[in-house]
Amino acid sequence: MAIDAANAATRMRDAARGGDAAAQATLGQLYLDGHGLPRDAAEGFYWFQEAAHRGVPMAMNMVGRCHENGWGTQVDHDRAAAWYRRAADHGLDWGFYNLAHAHANGRGAAQDVARAFALFAHAASMGHARAMYFLGHYHEHGLSVPVDVARACALYEKSAELGDYRGRCAWASVLAGRGQVDDAAALLRAAIPDAPGHFLEPLAGALDASPHQALHDIATQIRASGRS
């Protein structure tokens, strides 16, 4: 399998060097992830830029991600937001989603909860599972719109169905509150492999506070995994 991945990466690199924009975007991700090639964020950033300047929307988004997180370049929130805006202008759901966060947090864009809500809503309307979760959060807590718990729950459920780990955890919380503990536990177990470590420790803490032993057990499993 490693040999196959390396061979595929070599073919992708040849195509990228030949000017294939889609291959350049893919090669950038291969370098960023270290899949079939040595992990090299700077090389990934270079190839994302090449593809972005050739009009690949996802590459535009990834240039923004590199600027936001310092992957292969310096952290620059202004440039990150500018690239997210460019990706959104090209109709990319991830562009709308990441630009929404820029406005929500006031990083690289004016802090504007209403604008963030509108951008999350647009991404969600395109089927973006993670945007559905955040849109649900806005409805649940009355951010920019009146509180609408039913709408929030519907968005959490849909996000969970589409496989987003945040959506699964939010919907699990709703189900646990309704007494559907086994269903909630199953969703949490499905969410954990995809969730980053910084998300898992607060999740474990929340599960500790649950009255249900099955959810306490999941908190124990999270901590035993060493990922929290």
CSV table of C-alpha atoms in Angstrom, one decimal:
chain,number,residue,atom,x,y,z
A,1,MET,CA,0.0,0.0,0.0
A,2,ALA,CA,2.9,2.4,0.8
A,3,ILE,CA,4.4,1.6,-2.5
A,4,ASP,CA,1.1,2.3,-4.3
A,5,ALA,CA,0.7,5.6,-2.5
A,6,ALA,CA,4.3,6.6,-3.4
A,7,ASN,CA,3.8,5.7,-7.0
A,8,ALA,CA,0.5,7.7,-7.2
A,9,ALA,CA,2.2,10.7,-5.5
A,10,THR,CA,5.0,10.5,-8.1
A,11,ARG,CA,2.5,10.5,-11.0
A,12,MET,CA,0.7,13.4,-9.4
A,13,ARG,CA,3.9,15.3,-9.0
A,14,ASP,CA,4.8,14.8,-12.6
A,15,ALA,CA,1.3,16.1,-13.7
A,16,ALA,CA,1.6,19.1,-11.3
A,17,ARG,CA,5.0,20.0,-12.7
A,18,GLY,CA,3.4,19.8,-16.2
A,19,GLY,CA,0.9,22.5,-15.3
A,20,ASP,CA,-2.1,20.4,-14.4
A,21,ALA,CA,-4.0,22.7,-11.9
A,22,ALA,CA,-6.1,19.9,-10.4
A,23,ALA,CA,-2.9,17.8,-9.9
A,24,GLN,CA,-1.2,20.8,-8.2
A,25,ALA,CA,-4.1,21.1,-5.7
A,26,THR,CA,-4.0,17.4,-5.0
A,27,LEU,CA,-0.2,17.4,-4.7
A,28,GLY,CA,-0.4,20.2,-2.2
A,29,GLN,CA,-2.7,18.1,0.0
A,30,LEU,CA,-0.4,15.1,-0.3
A,31,TYR,CA,2.5,17.1,0.9
A,32,LEU,CA,0.5,18.6,3.7
A,33,ASP,CA,-0.7,15.2,4.9
A,34,GLY,CA,2.5,13.3,4.2
A,35,HIS,CA,0.6,10.8,2.0
A,36,GLY,CA,2.9,9.0,-0.4
A,37,LEU,CA,5.5,11.8,0.1
A,38,PRO,CA,7.4,13.2,3.0
A,39,ARG,CA,5.3,15.6,5.0
A,40,ASP,CA,6.3,19.1,3.9
A,41,ALA,CA,4.0,22.0,4.6
A,42,ALA,CA,6.1,24.5,2.7
A,43,GLU,CA,5.9,22.3,-0.5
A,44,GLY,CA,2.1,21.9,0.1
A,45,PHE,CA,1.7,25.7,0.4
A,46,TYR,CA,3.7,26.2,-2.8
A,47,TRP,CA,1.5,23.8,-4.8
A,48,PHE,CA,-1.7,25.2,-3.3
A,49,GLN,CA,-0.6,28.6,-4.5
A,50,GLU,CA,0.2,27.3,-8.0
A,51,ALA,CA,-3.3,25.8,-8.3
A,52,ALA,CA,-5.1,28.7,-6.7
A,53,HIS,CA,-3.6,31.1,-9.2
A,54,ARG,CA,-4.8,28.8,-11.9
A,55,GLY,CA,-8.4,29.1,-10.6
A,56,VAL,CA,-8.9,26.0,-8.4
A,57,PRO,CA,-11.4,27.0,-5.7
A,58,MET,CA,-10.3,24.4,-3.1
A,59,ALA,CA,-6.7,25.4,-3.6
A,60,MET,CA,-7.7,29.0,-2.8
A,61,ASN,CA,-9.4,27.8,0.4
A,62,MET,CA,-6.3,25.8,1.3
A,63,VAL,CA,-4.0,28.8,0.7
A,64,GLY,CA,-6.3,30.5,3.3
A,65,ARG,CA,-5.9,27.6,5.6
A,66,CYS,CA,-2.1,27.7,5.3
A,67,HIS,CA,-2.1,31.4,6.2
A,68,GLU,CA,-4.5,30.9,9.1
A,69,ASN,CA,-2.6,28.0,10.6
A,70,GLY,CA,1.0,28.8,9.7
A,71,TRP,CA,1.3,25.7,7.5
A,72,GLY,CA,4.4,26.3,5.4
A,73,THR,CA,4.1,30.1,5.8
A,74,GLN,CA,3.7,32.7,8.4
A,75,VAL,CA,0.3,33.1,10.1
A,76,ASP,CA,-1.6,36.0,8.4
A,77,HIS,CA,-5.3,36.2,9.2
A,78,ASP,CA,-5.8,39.1,6.7
A,79,ARG,CA,-4.5,37.0,3.8
A,80,ALA,CA,-6.4,33.9,5.1
A,81,ALA,CA,-9.7,35.8,5.0
A,82,ALA,CA,-8.9,37.3,1.6
A,83,TRP,CA,-8.4,33.8,0.1
A,84,TYR,CA,-11.5,32.4,1.8
A,85,ARG,CA,-13.4,35.3,0.3
A,86,ARG,CA,-11.9,34.4,-3.1
A,87,ALA,CA,-12.9,30.8,-2.7
A,88,ALA,CA,-16.4,31.8,-1.7
A,89,ASP,CA,-16.6,34.1,-4.8
A,90,HIS,CA,-15.9,31.0,-6.8
A,91,GLY,CA,-18.8,29.2,-5.1
A,92,LEU,CA,-16.9,26.9,-2.8
A,93,ASP,CA,-18.8,25.8,0.3
A,94,TRP,CA,-15.6,25.6,2.4
A,95,GLY,CA,-14.8,29.2,1.3
A,96,PHE,CA,-18.2,30.3,2.8
A,97,TYR,CA,-17.6,28.2,5.9
A,98,ASN,CA,-14.1,29.5,6.7
A,99,LEU,CA,-15.1,33.1,5.8
A,100,ALA,CA,-17.9,32.7,8.3
A,101,HIS,CA,-15.4,31.8,11.0
A,102,ALA,CA,-13.3,34.8,10.1
A,103,HIS,CA,-16.2,37.1,10.6
A,104,ALA,CA,-17.4,35.3,13.8
A,105,ASN,CA,-14.0,35.6,15.4
A,106,GLY,CA,-12.9,39.0,13.9
A,107,ARG,CA,-9.7,37.5,12.5
A,108,GLY,CA,-8.8,39.0,9.1
A,109,ALA,CA,-12.3,40.3,8.7
A,110,ALA,CA,-14.6,42.6,10.6
A,111,GLN,CA,-16.3,40.8,13.5
A,112,ASP,CA,-19.9,40.5,12.4
A,113,VAL,CA,-22.2,37.9,13.9
A,114,ALA,CA,-25.0,38.5,11.4
A,115,ARG,CA,-22.6,38.2,8.5
A,116,ALA,CA,-21.1,35.0,10.0
A,117,PHE,CA,-24.6,33.6,10.4
A,118,ALA,CA,-25.5,34.4,6.8
A,119,LEU,CA,-22.3,32.7,5.5
A,120,PHE,CA,-22.9,29.6,7.6
A,121,ALA,CA,-26.4,29.5,6.3
A,122,HIS,CA,-25.2,29.7,2.7
A,123,ALA,CA,-22.7,26.9,3.2
A,124,ALA,CA,-25.3,24.8,5.0
A,125,SER,CA,-27.7,25.3,2.1
A,126,MET,CA,-25.0,23.8,-0.1
A,127,GLY,CA,-24.9,20.6,2.0
A,128,HIS,CA,-21.9,21.5,4.2
A,129,ALA,CA,-22.2,19.3,7.3
A,130,ARG,CA,-20.0,21.3,9.6
A,131,ALA,CA,-21.7,24.6,8.7
A,132,MET,CA,-25.0,22.9,9.6
A,133,TYR,CA,-23.6,22.3,13.1
A,134,PHE,CA,-22.5,25.9,13.6
A,135,LEU,CA,-25.8,27.2,12.2
A,136,GLY,CA,-27.6,25.0,14.7
A,137,HIS,CA,-25.5,26.6,17.4
A,138,TYR,CA,-26.6,30.0,16.3
A,139,HIS,CA,-30.2,29.0,16.4
A,140,GLU,CA,-29.9,27.2,19.8
A,141,HIS,CA,-28.2,30.2,21.5
A,142,GLY,CA,-30.0,33.0,19.7
A,143,LEU,CA,-26.9,34.4,18.0
A,144,SER,CA,-28.1,36.9,15.4
A,145,VAL,CA,-31.5,35.2,15.3
A,146,PRO,CA,-34.3,34.4,17.8
A,147,VAL,CA,-33.7,31.1,19.8
A,148,ASP,CA,-35.2,28.2,17.8
A,149,VAL,CA,-34.3,24.9,19.5
A,150,ALA,CA,-36.3,22.8,17.1
A,151,ARG,CA,-34.4,24.3,14.1
A,152,ALA,CA,-31.1,23.8,16.0
A,153,CYS,CA,-32.0,20.1,16.6
A,154,ALA,CA,-32.9,19.5,13.0
A,155,LEU,CA,-29.6,21.0,11.9
A,156,TYR,CA,-27.6,18.9,14.4
A,157,GLU,CA,-29.4,15.8,13.2
A,158,LYS,CA,-28.7,16.5,9.6
A,159,SER,CA,-25.0,17.3,10.3
A,160,ALA,CA,-24.7,14.0,12.2
A,161,GLU,CA,-26.3,12.1,9.3
A,162,LEU,CA,-23.7,13.6,7.0
A,163,GLY,CA,-20.9,12.4,9.3
A,164,ASP,CA,-19.6,15.6,10.9
A,165,TYR,CA,-18.0,14.9,14.3
A,166,ARG,CA,-19.4,18.1,15.9
A,167,GLY,CA,-22.8,17.4,14.6
A,168,ARG,CA,-22.7,13.8,15.9
A,169,CYS,CA,-21.8,15.0,19.4
A,170,ALA,CA,-24.4,17.8,19.4
A,171,TRP,CA,-27.1,15.4,18.2
A,172,ALA,CA,-25.9,12.8,20.8
A,173,SER,CA,-26.4,15.4,23.5
A,174,VAL,CA,-30.0,15.9,22.3
A,175,LEU,CA,-30.7,12.2,22.2
A,176,ALA,CA,-29.2,11.6,25.7
A,177,GLY,CA,-31.5,14.4,27.0
A,178,ARG,CA,-34.4,12.5,25.5
A,179,GLY,CA,-33.3,9.3,27.2
A,180,GLN,CA,-32.0,7.6,24.0
A,181,VAL,CA,-28.7,6.9,25.7
A,182,ASP,CA,-27.7,3.9,23.5
A,183,ASP,CA,-28.2,5.9,20.4
A,184,ALA,CA,-26.3,8.8,21.8
A,185,ALA,CA,-23.4,6.5,22.8
A,186,ALA,CA,-23.2,5.0,19.3
A,187,LEU,CA,-23.0,8.5,17.8
A,188,LEU,CA,-20.2,9.5,20.1
A,189,ARG,CA,-18.2,6.4,19.4
A,190,ALA,CA,-18.6,7.2,15.7
A,191,ALA,CA,-17.5,10.8,16.2
A,192,ILE,CA,-14.4,10.2,18.3
A,193,PRO,CA,-12.0,8.8,15.6
A,194,ASP,CA,-12.6,12.0,13.5
A,195,ALA,CA,-12.4,14.5,16.4
A,196,PRO,CA,-9.1,16.3,17.1
A,197,GLY,CA,-7.5,16.0,20.5
A,198,HIS,CA,-8.4,19.6,21.5
A,199,PHE,CA,-12.1,18.7,21.1
A,200,LEU,CA,-11.9,15.5,23.0
A,201,GLU,CA,-10.9,16.7,26.4
A,202,PRO,CA,-13.8,19.1,26.8
A,203,LEU,CA,-16.1,16.3,25.4
A,204,ALA,CA,-14.8,13.9,28.1
A,205,GLY,CA,-15.5,16.5,30.7
A,206,ALA,CA,-19.0,17.0,29.5
A,207,LEU,CA,-19.6,13.3,29.5
A,208,ASP,CA,-18.3,13.1,33.1
A,209,ALA,CA,-21.2,15.3,34.1
A,210,SER,CA,-23.8,13.0,32.5
A,211,PRO,CA,-26.1,11.0,34.8
A,212,HIS,CA,-25.6,8.0,32.4
A,213,GLN,CA,-22.9,5.4,33.1
A,214,ALA,CA,-22.6,4.5,29.4
A,215,LEU,CA,-21.5,8.1,28.7
A,216,HIS,CA,-19.1,8.1,31.6
A,217,ASP,CA,-17.5,5.0,30.1
A,218,ILE,CA,-17.0,6.8,26.8
A,219,ALA,CA,-15.2,9.6,28.7
A,220,THR,CA,-12.9,6.9,30.2
A,221,GLN,CA,-12.2,5.5,26.8
A,222,ILE,CA,-11.3,8.9,25.4
A,223,ARG,CA,-8.8,9.5,28.2
A,224,ALA,CA,-7.4,6.0,27.9
A,225,SER,CA,-6.7,6.5,24.2
A,226,GLY,CA,-4.2,9.3,25.0
A,227,ARG,CA,-5.7,11.6,22.4
A,228,SER,CA,-7.4,14.1,24.7
